[in-house]
């Protein structure tokens, strides 16, 4: 790179900083991770069920229910849960725990089905340029399980 283009880029960055202009993050940074809000859907009806927030805590992904579509569900607690989530409110319930980056996917953690209280091994991967998240819950081997596709929101 010659000195002229480098100085021009630096000058543009300095001018933008002085003027208070912020550049949006690169698309790869914005969609290269499951961190964020995701709309979930009922397997049988295809209707929207609610929203899950996924966050990173020291290199592992976690997720909690932040809203539900059906107002009657909003006040429910996880009666069938058999661990520390038993009797916890569905809103705020941690359903994803401990997934770690594994190539182009995240795995090694678990996902809770709050309707049954069952905990499954979990893997997930981004699809459609980060707009979709394919979440797979399984017992034992990933071949024997169920996948859902969640849509990025927000």
mmCIF file of C-alpha atoms in Angstrom:
data_model
loop_
_atom_site.group_PDB
_atom_site.id
_atom_site.type_symbol
_atom_site.label_atom_id
_atom_site.label_comp_id
_atom_site.label_asym_id
_atom_site.label_seq_id
_atom_site.Cartn_x
_atom_site.Cartn_y
_atom_site.Cartn_z
ATOM 1 C CA UNK A 1 0.000 0.000 0.000
ATOM 2 C CA UNK A 2 1.435 3.380 -0.928
ATOM 3 C CA UNK A 3 1.689 6.221 1.559
ATOM 4 C CA UNK A 4 -1.025 8.295 -0.138
ATOM 5 C CA UNK A 5 -3.946 5.821 0.282
ATOM 6 C CA UNK A 6 -2.848 5.047 3.856
ATOM 7 C CA UNK A 7 -2.803 8.765 4.735
ATOM 8 C CA UNK A 8 -6.177 9.279 3.068
ATOM 9 C CA UNK A 9 -7.748 6.434 5.061
ATOM 10 C CA UNK A 10 -6.178 7.713 8.273
ATOM 11 C CA UNK A 11 -7.346 11.259 7.523
ATOM 12 C CA UNK A 12 -10.891 10.030 6.884
ATOM 13 C CA UNK A 13 -10.907 8.107 10.175
ATOM 14 C CA UNK A 14 -9.575 11.122 12.097
ATOM 15 C CA UNK A 15 -12.102 13.466 10.466
ATOM 16 C CA UNK A 16 -14.946 11.064 11.213
ATOM 17 C CA UNK A 17 -13.843 10.814 14.849
ATOM 18 C CA UNK A 18 -13.682 14.590 15.212
ATOM 19 C CA UNK A 19 -17.137 14.986 13.642
ATOM 20 C CA UNK A 20 -18.579 12.247 15.857
ATOM 21 C CA UNK A 21 -19.441 9.957 12.960
ATOM 22 C CA UNK A 22 -19.707 6.287 13.860
ATOM 23 C CA UNK A 23 -19.216 3.553 11.328
ATOM 24 C CA UNK A 24 -21.533 0.536 11.614
ATOM 25 C CA UNK A 25 -19.824 -2.762 12.426
ATOM 26 C CA UNK A 26 -18.839 -4.922 9.519
ATOM 27 C CA UNK A 27 -21.501 -7.398 8.482
ATOM 28 C CA UNK A 28 -19.325 -10.361 9.466
ATOM 29 C CA UNK A 29 -18.955 -8.973 12.983
ATOM 30 C CA UNK A 30 -22.678 -8.321 13.316
ATOM 31 C CA UNK A 31 -23.813 -11.735 12.102
ATOM 32 C CA UNK A 32 -20.828 -14.017 12.761
ATOM 33 C CA UNK A 33 -22.038 -15.112 16.173
ATOM 34 C CA UNK A 34 -25.374 -16.234 17.653
ATOM 35 C CA UNK A 35 -25.156 -13.486 20.289
ATOM 36 C CA UNK A 36 -28.361 -11.443 20.136
ATOM 37 C CA UNK A 37 -32.132 -11.864 20.047
ATOM 38 C CA UNK A 38 -33.847 -14.754 18.266
ATOM 39 C CA UNK A 39 -37.522 -15.425 17.459
ATOM 40 C CA UNK A 40 -38.542 -19.021 18.160
ATOM 41 C CA UNK A 41 -41.376 -21.016 16.582
ATOM 42 C CA UNK A 42 -43.692 -23.885 17.514
ATOM 43 C CA UNK A 43 -42.641 -27.132 15.803
ATOM 44 C CA UNK A 44 -46.213 -28.191 15.073
ATOM 45 C CA UNK A 45 -48.012 -24.967 14.150
ATOM 46 C CA UNK A 46 -45.120 -22.894 12.839
ATOM 47 C CA UNK A 47 -46.407 -19.942 14.875
ATOM 48 C CA UNK A 48 -44.030 -17.674 16.733
ATOM 49 C CA UNK A 49 -43.560 -18.703 20.376
ATOM 50 C CA UNK A 50 -41.293 -16.040 21.794
ATOM 51 C CA UNK A 51 -37.839 -14.525 21.923
ATOM 52 C CA UNK A 52 -34.586 -15.918 23.295
ATOM 53 C CA UNK A 53 -31.562 -13.759 24.081
ATOM 54 C CA UNK A 54 -28.180 -15.428 23.576
ATOM 55 C CA UNK A 55 -25.058 -13.988 25.170
ATOM 56 C CA UNK A 56 -21.387 -14.886 25.534
ATOM 57 C CA UNK A 57 -19.953 -15.419 29.004
ATOM 58 C CA UNK A 58 -16.194 -16.108 29.014
ATOM 59 C CA UNK A 59 -16.226 -17.882 25.674
ATOM 60 C CA UNK A 60 -19.394 -19.933 26.195
ATOM 61 C CA UNK A 61 -22.893 -19.177 24.923
ATOM 62 C CA UNK A 62 -25.944 -19.006 27.163
ATOM 63 C CA UNK A 63 -29.552 -18.180 26.346
ATOM 64 C CA UNK A 64 -32.708 -17.184 28.186
ATOM 65 C CA UNK A 65 -36.337 -16.663 27.266
ATOM 66 C CA UNK A 66 -37.028 -12.922 27.262
ATOM 67 C CA UNK A 67 -40.589 -12.889 25.926
ATOM 68 C CA UNK A 68 -43.426 -15.193 24.939
ATOM 69 C CA UNK A 69 -46.120 -14.585 22.346
ATOM 70 C CA UNK A 70 -48.988 -16.059 24.389
ATOM 71 C CA UNK A 71 -49.804 -13.817 27.387
ATOM 72 C CA UNK A 72 -50.994 -16.891 29.345
ATOM 73 C CA UNK A 73 -47.454 -18.317 29.126
ATOM 74 C CA UNK A 74 -45.834 -15.180 30.569
ATOM 75 C CA UNK A 75 -46.737 -15.977 34.177
ATOM 76 C CA UNK A 76 -45.863 -19.685 34.041
ATOM 77 C CA UNK A 77 -43.011 -21.337 35.901
ATOM 78 C CA UNK A 78 -41.022 -24.410 34.897
ATOM 79 C CA UNK A 79 -42.856 -27.039 36.949
ATOM 80 C CA UNK A 80 -41.412 -30.048 35.091
ATOM 81 C CA UNK A 81 -37.799 -28.872 35.429
ATOM 82 C CA UNK A 82 -35.687 -31.166 37.597
ATOM 83 C CA UNK A 83 -32.620 -29.012 38.261
ATOM 84 C CA UNK A 84 -31.959 -25.491 39.567
ATOM 85 C CA UNK A 85 -34.563 -24.171 37.089
ATOM 86 C CA UNK A 86 -37.460 -25.972 38.801
ATOM 87 C CA UNK A 87 -40.283 -23.548 39.646
ATOM 88 C CA UNK A 88 -38.391 -20.652 38.012
ATOM 89 C CA UNK A 89 -40.413 -18.189 35.889
ATOM 90 C CA UNK A 90 -40.414 -18.985 32.169
ATOM 91 C CA UNK A 91 -39.544 -15.354 31.404
ATOM 92 C CA UNK A 92 -35.850 -15.108 32.216
ATOM 93 C CA UNK A 93 -35.390 -18.891 32.266
ATOM 94 C CA UNK A 94 -31.928 -19.976 31.117
ATOM 95 C CA UNK A 95 -32.588 -22.612 28.467
ATOM 96 C CA UNK A 96 -29.160 -22.686 26.765
ATOM 97 C CA UNK A 97 -25.965 -23.335 28.703
ATOM 98 C CA UNK A 98 -22.299 -23.720 27.903
ATOM 99 C CA UNK A 99 -22.029 -23.961 24.111
ATOM 100 C CA UNK A 100 -18.520 -23.353 22.791
ATOM 101 C CA UNK A 101 -17.270 -22.454 19.340
ATOM 102 C CA UNK A 102 -16.447 -25.554 17.296
ATOM 103 C CA UNK A 103 -15.414 -24.570 13.761
ATOM 104 C CA UNK A 104 -18.461 -23.004 12.103
ATOM 105 C CA UNK A 105 -20.825 -24.122 14.860
ATOM 106 C CA UNK A 106 -21.245 -24.091 18.638
ATOM 107 C CA UNK A 107 -21.615 -27.296 20.654
ATOM 108 C CA UNK A 108 -20.813 -29.038 23.917
ATOM 109 C CA UNK A 109 -23.620 -27.434 25.871
ATOM 110 C CA UNK A 110 -27.245 -28.124 26.633
ATOM 111 C CA UNK A 111 -30.729 -26.861 25.897
ATOM 112 C CA UNK A 112 -33.799 -27.169 28.117
ATOM 113 C CA UNK A 113 -37.327 -27.827 26.870
ATOM 114 C CA UNK A 114 -39.344 -25.883 29.476
ATOM 115 C CA UNK A 115 -42.563 -27.718 28.540
ATOM 116 C CA UNK A 116 -41.186 -31.135 29.502
ATOM 117 C CA UNK A 117 -38.247 -30.256 31.736
ATOM 118 C CA UNK A 118 -36.022 -32.416 29.541
ATOM 119 C CA UNK A 119 -32.438 -31.289 29.023
ATOM 120 C CA UNK A 120 -30.750 -32.197 25.745
ATOM 121 C CA UNK A 121 -27.254 -31.875 24.368
ATOM 122 C CA UNK A 122 -27.193 -28.966 21.964
ATOM 123 C CA UNK A 123 -25.418 -27.655 18.919
ATOM 124 C CA UNK A 124 -26.165 -24.631 16.778
ATOM 125 C CA UNK A 125 -24.972 -23.025 13.591
ATOM 126 C CA UNK A 126 -25.740 -19.834 11.736
ATOM 127 C CA UNK A 127 -27.441 -19.959 8.341
ATOM 128 C CA UNK A 128 -28.585 -17.497 5.686
ATOM 129 C CA UNK A 129 -25.780 -15.007 6.339
ATOM 130 C CA UNK A 130 -26.443 -14.953 10.100
ATOM 131 C CA UNK A 131 -30.179 -14.250 9.809
ATOM 132 C CA UNK A 132 -31.114 -17.782 10.903
ATOM 133 C CA UNK A 133 -29.900 -20.017 13.693
ATOM 134 C CA UNK A 134 -30.304 -23.781 13.350
ATOM 135 C CA UNK A 135 -30.568 -25.172 16.886
ATOM 136 C CA UNK A 136 -30.316 -28.933 17.381
ATOM 137 C CA UNK A 137 -31.245 -30.748 20.569
ATOM 138 C CA UNK A 138 -30.339 -34.410 20.929
ATOM 139 C CA UNK A 139 -29.657 -37.295 23.287
ATOM 140 C CA UNK A 140 -26.383 -39.116 22.722
ATOM 141 C CA UNK A 141 -25.614 -38.612 19.041
ATOM 142 C CA UNK A 142 -26.525 -35.523 17.023
ATOM 143 C CA UNK A 143 -28.054 -37.788 14.354
ATOM 144 C CA UNK A 144 -30.868 -38.654 16.748
ATOM 145 C CA UNK A 145 -32.508 -35.375 17.631
ATOM 146 C CA UNK A 146 -34.573 -32.458 16.461
ATOM 147 C CA UNK A 147 -33.637 -29.161 14.858
ATOM 148 C CA UNK A 148 -35.409 -25.827 14.962
ATOM 149 C CA UNK A 149 -34.657 -22.721 12.947
ATOM 150 C CA UNK A 150 -34.791 -19.428 14.817
ATOM 151 C CA UNK A 151 -34.823 -15.996 13.164
ATOM 152 C CA UNK A 152 -32.608 -13.116 14.240
ATOM 153 C CA UNK A 153 -34.511 -10.083 15.481
ATOM 154 C CA UNK A 154 -33.627 -6.620 16.720
#
